[in-house]
PDB file of C-alpha atoms in Angstrom:
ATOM      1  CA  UNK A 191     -54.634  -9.951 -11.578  1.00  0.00           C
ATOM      2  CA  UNK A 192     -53.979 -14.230 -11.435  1.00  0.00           C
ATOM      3  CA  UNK A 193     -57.002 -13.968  -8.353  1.00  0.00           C
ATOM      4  CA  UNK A 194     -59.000 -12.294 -11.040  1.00  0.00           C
ATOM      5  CA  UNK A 195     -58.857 -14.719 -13.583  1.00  0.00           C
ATOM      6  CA  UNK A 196     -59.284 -17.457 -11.195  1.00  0.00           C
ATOM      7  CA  UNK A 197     -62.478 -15.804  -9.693  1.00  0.00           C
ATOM      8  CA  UNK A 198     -63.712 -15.256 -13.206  1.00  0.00           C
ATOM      9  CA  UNK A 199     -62.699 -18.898 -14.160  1.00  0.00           C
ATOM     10  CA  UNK A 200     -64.840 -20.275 -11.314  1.00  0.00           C
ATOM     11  CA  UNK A 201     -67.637 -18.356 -12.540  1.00  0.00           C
ATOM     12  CA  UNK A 202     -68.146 -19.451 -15.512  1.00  0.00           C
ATOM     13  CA  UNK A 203     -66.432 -22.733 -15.866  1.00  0.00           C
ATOM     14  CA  UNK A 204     -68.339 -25.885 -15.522  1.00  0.00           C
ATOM     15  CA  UNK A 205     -66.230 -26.947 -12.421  1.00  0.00           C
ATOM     16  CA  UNK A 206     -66.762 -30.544 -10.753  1.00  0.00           C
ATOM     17  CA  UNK A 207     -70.686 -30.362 -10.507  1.00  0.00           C
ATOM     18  CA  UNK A 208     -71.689 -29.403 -14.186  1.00  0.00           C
ATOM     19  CA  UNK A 209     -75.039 -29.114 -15.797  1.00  0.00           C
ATOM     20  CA  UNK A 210     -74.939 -31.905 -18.574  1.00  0.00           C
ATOM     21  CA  UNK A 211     -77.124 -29.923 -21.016  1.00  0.00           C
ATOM     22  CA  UNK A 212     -74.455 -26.470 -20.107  1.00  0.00           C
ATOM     23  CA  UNK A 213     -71.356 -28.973 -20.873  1.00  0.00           C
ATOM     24  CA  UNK A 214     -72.364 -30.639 -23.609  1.00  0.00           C
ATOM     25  CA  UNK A 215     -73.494 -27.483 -25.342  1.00  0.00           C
ATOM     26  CA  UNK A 216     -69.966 -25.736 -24.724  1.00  0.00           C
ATOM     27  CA  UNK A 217     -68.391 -28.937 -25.629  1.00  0.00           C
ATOM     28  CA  UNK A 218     -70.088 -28.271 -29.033  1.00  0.00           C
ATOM     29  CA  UNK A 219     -69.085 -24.810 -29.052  1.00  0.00           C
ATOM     30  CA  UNK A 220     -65.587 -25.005 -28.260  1.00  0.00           C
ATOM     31  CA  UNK A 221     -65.016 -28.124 -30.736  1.00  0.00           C
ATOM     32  CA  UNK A 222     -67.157 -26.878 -33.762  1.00  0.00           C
ATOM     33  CA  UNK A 223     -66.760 -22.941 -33.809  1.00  0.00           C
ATOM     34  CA  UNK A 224     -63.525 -23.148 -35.319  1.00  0.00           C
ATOM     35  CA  UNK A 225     -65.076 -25.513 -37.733  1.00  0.00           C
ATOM     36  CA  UNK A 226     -68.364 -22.810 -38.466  1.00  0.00           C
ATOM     37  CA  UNK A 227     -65.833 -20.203 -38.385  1.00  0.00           C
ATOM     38  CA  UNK A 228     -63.925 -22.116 -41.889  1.00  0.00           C
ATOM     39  CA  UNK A 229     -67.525 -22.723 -43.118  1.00  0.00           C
ATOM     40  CA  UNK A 230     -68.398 -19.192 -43.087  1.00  0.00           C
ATOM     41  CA  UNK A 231     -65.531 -18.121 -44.328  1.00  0.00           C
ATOM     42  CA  UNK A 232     -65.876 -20.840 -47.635  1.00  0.00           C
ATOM     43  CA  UNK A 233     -69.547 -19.044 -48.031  1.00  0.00           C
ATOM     44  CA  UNK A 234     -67.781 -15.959 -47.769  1.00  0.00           C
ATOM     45  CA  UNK A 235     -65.746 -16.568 -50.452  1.00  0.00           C
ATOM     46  CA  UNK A 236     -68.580 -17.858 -52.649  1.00  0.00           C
ATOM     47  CA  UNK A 237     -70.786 -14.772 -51.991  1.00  0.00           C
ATOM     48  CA  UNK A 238     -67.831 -12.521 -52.826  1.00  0.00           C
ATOM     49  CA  UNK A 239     -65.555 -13.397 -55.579  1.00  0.00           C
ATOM     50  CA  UNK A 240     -64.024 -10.411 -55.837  1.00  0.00           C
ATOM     51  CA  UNK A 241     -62.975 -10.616 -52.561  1.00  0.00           C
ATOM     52  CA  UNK A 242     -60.675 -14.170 -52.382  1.00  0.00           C
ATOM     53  CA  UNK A 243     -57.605 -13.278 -53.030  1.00  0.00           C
ATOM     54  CA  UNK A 244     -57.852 -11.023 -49.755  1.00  0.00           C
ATOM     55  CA  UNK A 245     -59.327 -14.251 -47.848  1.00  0.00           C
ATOM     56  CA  UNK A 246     -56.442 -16.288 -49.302  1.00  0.00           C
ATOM     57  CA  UNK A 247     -54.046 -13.665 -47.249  1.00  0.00           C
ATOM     58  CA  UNK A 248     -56.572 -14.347 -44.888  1.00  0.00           C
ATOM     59  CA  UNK A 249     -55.930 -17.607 -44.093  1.00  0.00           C
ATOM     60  CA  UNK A 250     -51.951 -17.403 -44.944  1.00  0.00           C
ATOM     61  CA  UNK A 251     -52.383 -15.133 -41.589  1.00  0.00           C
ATOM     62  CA  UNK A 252     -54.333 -16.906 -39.684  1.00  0.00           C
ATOM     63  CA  UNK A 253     -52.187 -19.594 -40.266  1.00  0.00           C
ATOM     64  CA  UNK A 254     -49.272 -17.759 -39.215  1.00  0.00           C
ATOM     65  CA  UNK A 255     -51.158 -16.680 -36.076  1.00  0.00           C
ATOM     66  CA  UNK A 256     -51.851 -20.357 -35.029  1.00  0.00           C
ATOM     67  CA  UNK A 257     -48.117 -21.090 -35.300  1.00  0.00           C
ATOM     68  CA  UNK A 258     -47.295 -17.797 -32.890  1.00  0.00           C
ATOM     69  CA  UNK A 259     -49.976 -18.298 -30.529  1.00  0.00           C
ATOM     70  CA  UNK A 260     -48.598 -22.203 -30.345  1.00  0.00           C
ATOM     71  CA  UNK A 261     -45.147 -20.943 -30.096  1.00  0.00           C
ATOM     72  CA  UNK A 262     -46.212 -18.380 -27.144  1.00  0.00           C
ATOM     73  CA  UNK A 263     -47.985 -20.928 -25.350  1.00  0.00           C
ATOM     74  CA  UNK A 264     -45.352 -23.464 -25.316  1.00  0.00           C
ATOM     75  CA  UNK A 265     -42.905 -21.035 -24.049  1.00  0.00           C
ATOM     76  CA  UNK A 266     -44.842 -19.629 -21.318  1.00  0.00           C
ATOM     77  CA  UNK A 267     -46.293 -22.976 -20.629  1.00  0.00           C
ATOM     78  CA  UNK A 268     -48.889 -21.891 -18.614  1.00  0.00           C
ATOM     79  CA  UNK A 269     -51.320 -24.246 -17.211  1.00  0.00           C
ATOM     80  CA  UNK A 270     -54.563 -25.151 -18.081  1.00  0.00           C
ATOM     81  CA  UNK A 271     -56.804 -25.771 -15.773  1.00  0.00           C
ATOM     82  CA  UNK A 272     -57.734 -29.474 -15.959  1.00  0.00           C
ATOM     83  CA  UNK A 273     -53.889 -29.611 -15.675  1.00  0.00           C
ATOM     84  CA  UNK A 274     -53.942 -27.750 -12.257  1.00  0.00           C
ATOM     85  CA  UNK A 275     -57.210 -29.663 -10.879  1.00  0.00           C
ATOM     86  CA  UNK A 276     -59.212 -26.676 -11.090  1.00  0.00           C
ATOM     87  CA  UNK A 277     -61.968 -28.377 -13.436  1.00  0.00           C
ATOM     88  CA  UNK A 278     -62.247 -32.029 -14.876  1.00  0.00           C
ATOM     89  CA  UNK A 279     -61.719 -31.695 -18.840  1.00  0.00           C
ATOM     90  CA  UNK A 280     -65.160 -32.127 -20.725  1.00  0.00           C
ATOM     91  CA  UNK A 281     -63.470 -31.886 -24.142  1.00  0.00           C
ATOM     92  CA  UNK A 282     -60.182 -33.954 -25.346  1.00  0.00           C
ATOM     93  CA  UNK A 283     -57.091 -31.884 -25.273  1.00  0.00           C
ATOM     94  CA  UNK A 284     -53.540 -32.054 -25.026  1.00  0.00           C
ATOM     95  CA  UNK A 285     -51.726 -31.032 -21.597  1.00  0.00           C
ATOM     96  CA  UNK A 286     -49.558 -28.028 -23.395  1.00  0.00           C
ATOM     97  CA  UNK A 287     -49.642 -24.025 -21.952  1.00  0.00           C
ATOM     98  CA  UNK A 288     -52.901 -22.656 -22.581  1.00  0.00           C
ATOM     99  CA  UNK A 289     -51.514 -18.783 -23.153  1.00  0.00           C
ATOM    100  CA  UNK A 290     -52.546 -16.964 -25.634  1.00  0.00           C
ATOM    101  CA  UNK A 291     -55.652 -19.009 -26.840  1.00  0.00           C
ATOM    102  CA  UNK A 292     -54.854 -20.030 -30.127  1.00  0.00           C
ATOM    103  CA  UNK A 293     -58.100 -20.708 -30.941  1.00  0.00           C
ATOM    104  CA  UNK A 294     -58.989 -17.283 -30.181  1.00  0.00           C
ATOM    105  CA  UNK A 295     -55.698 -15.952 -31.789  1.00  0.00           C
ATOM    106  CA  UNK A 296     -56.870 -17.100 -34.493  1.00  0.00           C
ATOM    107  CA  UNK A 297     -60.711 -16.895 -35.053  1.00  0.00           C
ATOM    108  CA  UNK A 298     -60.251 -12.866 -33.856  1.00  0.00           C
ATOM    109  CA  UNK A 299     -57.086 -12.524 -36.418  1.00  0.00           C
ATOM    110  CA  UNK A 300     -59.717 -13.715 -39.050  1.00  0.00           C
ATOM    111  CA  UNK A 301     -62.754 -11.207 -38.142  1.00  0.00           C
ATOM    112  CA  UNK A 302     -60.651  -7.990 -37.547  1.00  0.00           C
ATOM    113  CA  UNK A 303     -59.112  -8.632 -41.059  1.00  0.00           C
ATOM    114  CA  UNK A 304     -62.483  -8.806 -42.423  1.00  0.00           C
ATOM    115  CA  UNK A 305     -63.942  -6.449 -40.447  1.00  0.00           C
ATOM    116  CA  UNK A 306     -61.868  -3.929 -42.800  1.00  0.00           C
ATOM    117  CA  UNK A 307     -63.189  -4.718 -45.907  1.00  0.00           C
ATOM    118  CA  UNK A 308     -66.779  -3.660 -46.602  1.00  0.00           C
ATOM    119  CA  UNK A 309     -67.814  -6.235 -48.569  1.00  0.00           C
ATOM    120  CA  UNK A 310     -66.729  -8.630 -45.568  1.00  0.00           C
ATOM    121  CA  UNK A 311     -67.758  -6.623 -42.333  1.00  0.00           C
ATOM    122  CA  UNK A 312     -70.990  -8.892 -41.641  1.00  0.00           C
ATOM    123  CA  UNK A 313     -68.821 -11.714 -42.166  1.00  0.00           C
ATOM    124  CA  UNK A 314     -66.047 -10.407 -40.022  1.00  0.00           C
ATOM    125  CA  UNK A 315     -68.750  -9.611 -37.121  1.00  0.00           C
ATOM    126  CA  UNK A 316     -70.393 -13.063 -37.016  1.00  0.00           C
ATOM    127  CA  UNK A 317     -66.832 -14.466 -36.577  1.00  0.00           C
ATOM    128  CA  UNK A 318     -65.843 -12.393 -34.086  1.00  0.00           C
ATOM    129  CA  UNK A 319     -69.182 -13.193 -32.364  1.00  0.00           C
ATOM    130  CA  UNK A 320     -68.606 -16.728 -33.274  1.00  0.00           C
ATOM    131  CA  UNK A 321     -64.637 -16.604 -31.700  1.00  0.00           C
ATOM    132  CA  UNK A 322     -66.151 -14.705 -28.374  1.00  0.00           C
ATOM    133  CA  UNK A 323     -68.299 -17.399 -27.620  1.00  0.00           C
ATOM    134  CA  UNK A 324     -65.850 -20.182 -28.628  1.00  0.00           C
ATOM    135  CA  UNK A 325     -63.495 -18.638 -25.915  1.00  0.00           C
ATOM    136  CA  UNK A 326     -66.579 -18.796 -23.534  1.00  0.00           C
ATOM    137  CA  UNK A 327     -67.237 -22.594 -24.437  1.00  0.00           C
ATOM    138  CA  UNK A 328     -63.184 -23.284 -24.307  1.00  0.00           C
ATOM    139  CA  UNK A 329     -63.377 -21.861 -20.660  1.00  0.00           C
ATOM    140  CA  UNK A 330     -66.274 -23.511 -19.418  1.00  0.00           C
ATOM    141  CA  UNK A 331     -65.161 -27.099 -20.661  1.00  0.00           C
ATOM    142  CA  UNK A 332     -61.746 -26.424 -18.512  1.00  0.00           C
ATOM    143  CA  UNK A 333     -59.197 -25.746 -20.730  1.00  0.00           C
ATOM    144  CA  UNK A 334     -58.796 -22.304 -20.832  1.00  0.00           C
ATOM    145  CA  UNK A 335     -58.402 -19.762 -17.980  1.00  0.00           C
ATOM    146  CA  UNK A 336     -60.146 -16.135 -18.796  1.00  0.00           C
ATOM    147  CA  UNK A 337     -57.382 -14.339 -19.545  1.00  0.00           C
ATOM    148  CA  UNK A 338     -56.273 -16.789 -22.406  1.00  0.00           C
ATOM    149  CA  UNK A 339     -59.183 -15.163 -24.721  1.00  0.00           C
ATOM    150  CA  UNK A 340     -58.106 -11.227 -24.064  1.00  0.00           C
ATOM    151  CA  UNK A 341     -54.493 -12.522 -24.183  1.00  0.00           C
ATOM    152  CA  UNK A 342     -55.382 -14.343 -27.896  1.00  0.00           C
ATOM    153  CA  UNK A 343     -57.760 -11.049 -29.174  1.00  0.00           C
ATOM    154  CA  UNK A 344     -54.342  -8.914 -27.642  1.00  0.00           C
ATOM    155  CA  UNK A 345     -52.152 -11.038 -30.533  1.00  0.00           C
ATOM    156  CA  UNK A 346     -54.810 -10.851 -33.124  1.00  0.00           C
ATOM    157  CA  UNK A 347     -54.943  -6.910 -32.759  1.00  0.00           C
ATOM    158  CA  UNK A 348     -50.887  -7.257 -33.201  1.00  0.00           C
ATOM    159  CA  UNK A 349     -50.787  -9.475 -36.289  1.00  0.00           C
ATOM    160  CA  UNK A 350     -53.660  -7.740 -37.994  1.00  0.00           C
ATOM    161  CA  UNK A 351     -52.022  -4.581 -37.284  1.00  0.00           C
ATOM    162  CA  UNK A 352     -48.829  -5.933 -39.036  1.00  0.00           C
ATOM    163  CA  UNK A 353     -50.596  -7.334 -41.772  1.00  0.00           C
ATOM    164  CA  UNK A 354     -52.714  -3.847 -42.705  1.00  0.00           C
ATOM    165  CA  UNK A 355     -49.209  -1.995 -42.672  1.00  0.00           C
ATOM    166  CA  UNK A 356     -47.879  -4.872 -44.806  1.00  0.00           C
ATOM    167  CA  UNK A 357     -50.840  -4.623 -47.191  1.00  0.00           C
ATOM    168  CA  UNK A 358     -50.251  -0.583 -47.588  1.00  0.00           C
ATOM    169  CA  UNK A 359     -46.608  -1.037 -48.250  1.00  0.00           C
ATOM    170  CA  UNK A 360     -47.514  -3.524 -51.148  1.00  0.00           C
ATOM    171  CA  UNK A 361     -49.630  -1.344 -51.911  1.00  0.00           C
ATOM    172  CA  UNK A 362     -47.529   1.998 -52.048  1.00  0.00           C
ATOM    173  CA  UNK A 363     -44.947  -0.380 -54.112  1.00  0.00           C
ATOM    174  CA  UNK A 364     -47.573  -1.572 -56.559  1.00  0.00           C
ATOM    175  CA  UNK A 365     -48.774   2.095 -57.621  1.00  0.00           C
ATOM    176  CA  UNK A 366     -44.531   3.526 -57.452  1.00  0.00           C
ATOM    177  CA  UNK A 367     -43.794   0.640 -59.856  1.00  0.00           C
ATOM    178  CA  UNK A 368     -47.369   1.800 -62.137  1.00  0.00           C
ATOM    179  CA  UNK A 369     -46.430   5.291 -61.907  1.00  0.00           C
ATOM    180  CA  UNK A 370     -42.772   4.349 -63.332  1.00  0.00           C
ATOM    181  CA  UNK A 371     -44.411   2.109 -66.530  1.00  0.00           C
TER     182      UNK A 371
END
């Protein structure tokens, strides 16, 4: 599996004889999709007032996913590659373990949990567009091995799992304590 993701890594990565015009638009991409990702969400909420108190629990969980997919990383401490001489690093970044992505941790978390609600599914699809090709940029600047992306979509699945069977039980409470009025 590890020759995999290397072989996969040297095929898309920028590697030690780039294309400027490649580099500097990933470096773009991996820096400011997060940032478009908060954007869109800020629009979202605009367009659909009805709809921000969900966002709000949006956020509180993709909050919670960027301190789990931190927390993973830092105790598998997996390299990145710049760190292993695999790729120069085109982007600024900290030499910590680069498993699970938490940039894609989090920017999936965000469009599967709006990829439930109707009003939000466009929104939710753009993001997870948007987190796909941040993951791509993230790679090909060196600082993020393939399997760091799957790994971070693998933890979003998780956490918006949990927070849909959260949401029902509040929800099951909610009506019980109705019913009892």
């Amino acid at each position: 599996m590890e020759e995999l993701n290397l072989l996969v890594f040297l095929s898309i990565a920028a590697g030690h004889e780039p294309r400027a015009w490649l580099v500097s638009a990933a470096a773009a991409i991996a820096v400011g999709g997060p940032w478009l990702c908060a954007v869109l969400l800020g629009r979202t909420a605009w367009l659909h007032p009805r709809e921000r108190a969900f966002l709000l629990a949006v956020l509180a969980c993709a909050a919670l996913a960027s301190m789990l997919a931190h927390a993973l990383a830092a105790g598998l401490n997996r390299p990145r590659p710049f760190m292993v001489g695999l790729s120069p690093i085109y982007i600024e970044h900290g030499a910590r373990g680069s498993l699970p992505s938490a940039h894609a941790t989090v920017m999936f978390t965000v469009a599967l949990l709006c990829l439930r609600r109707p009003a939000l599914r466009s929104a939710g699809a753009v993001i997870f567009a948007l987190g796909s090709l941040t993951g791509w940029a993230r790679i090909h600047v060196g600082v993020h091995f393939p399997a760091d992306i799957p790994a971070g979509l693998l933890l979003a699945l998780v956490l918006a799992a949990a927070f849909s069977a959260l949401g029902a039980v509040v929800a099951r409470i909610s009506r019980g304590s109705t019913q009892s009025s």
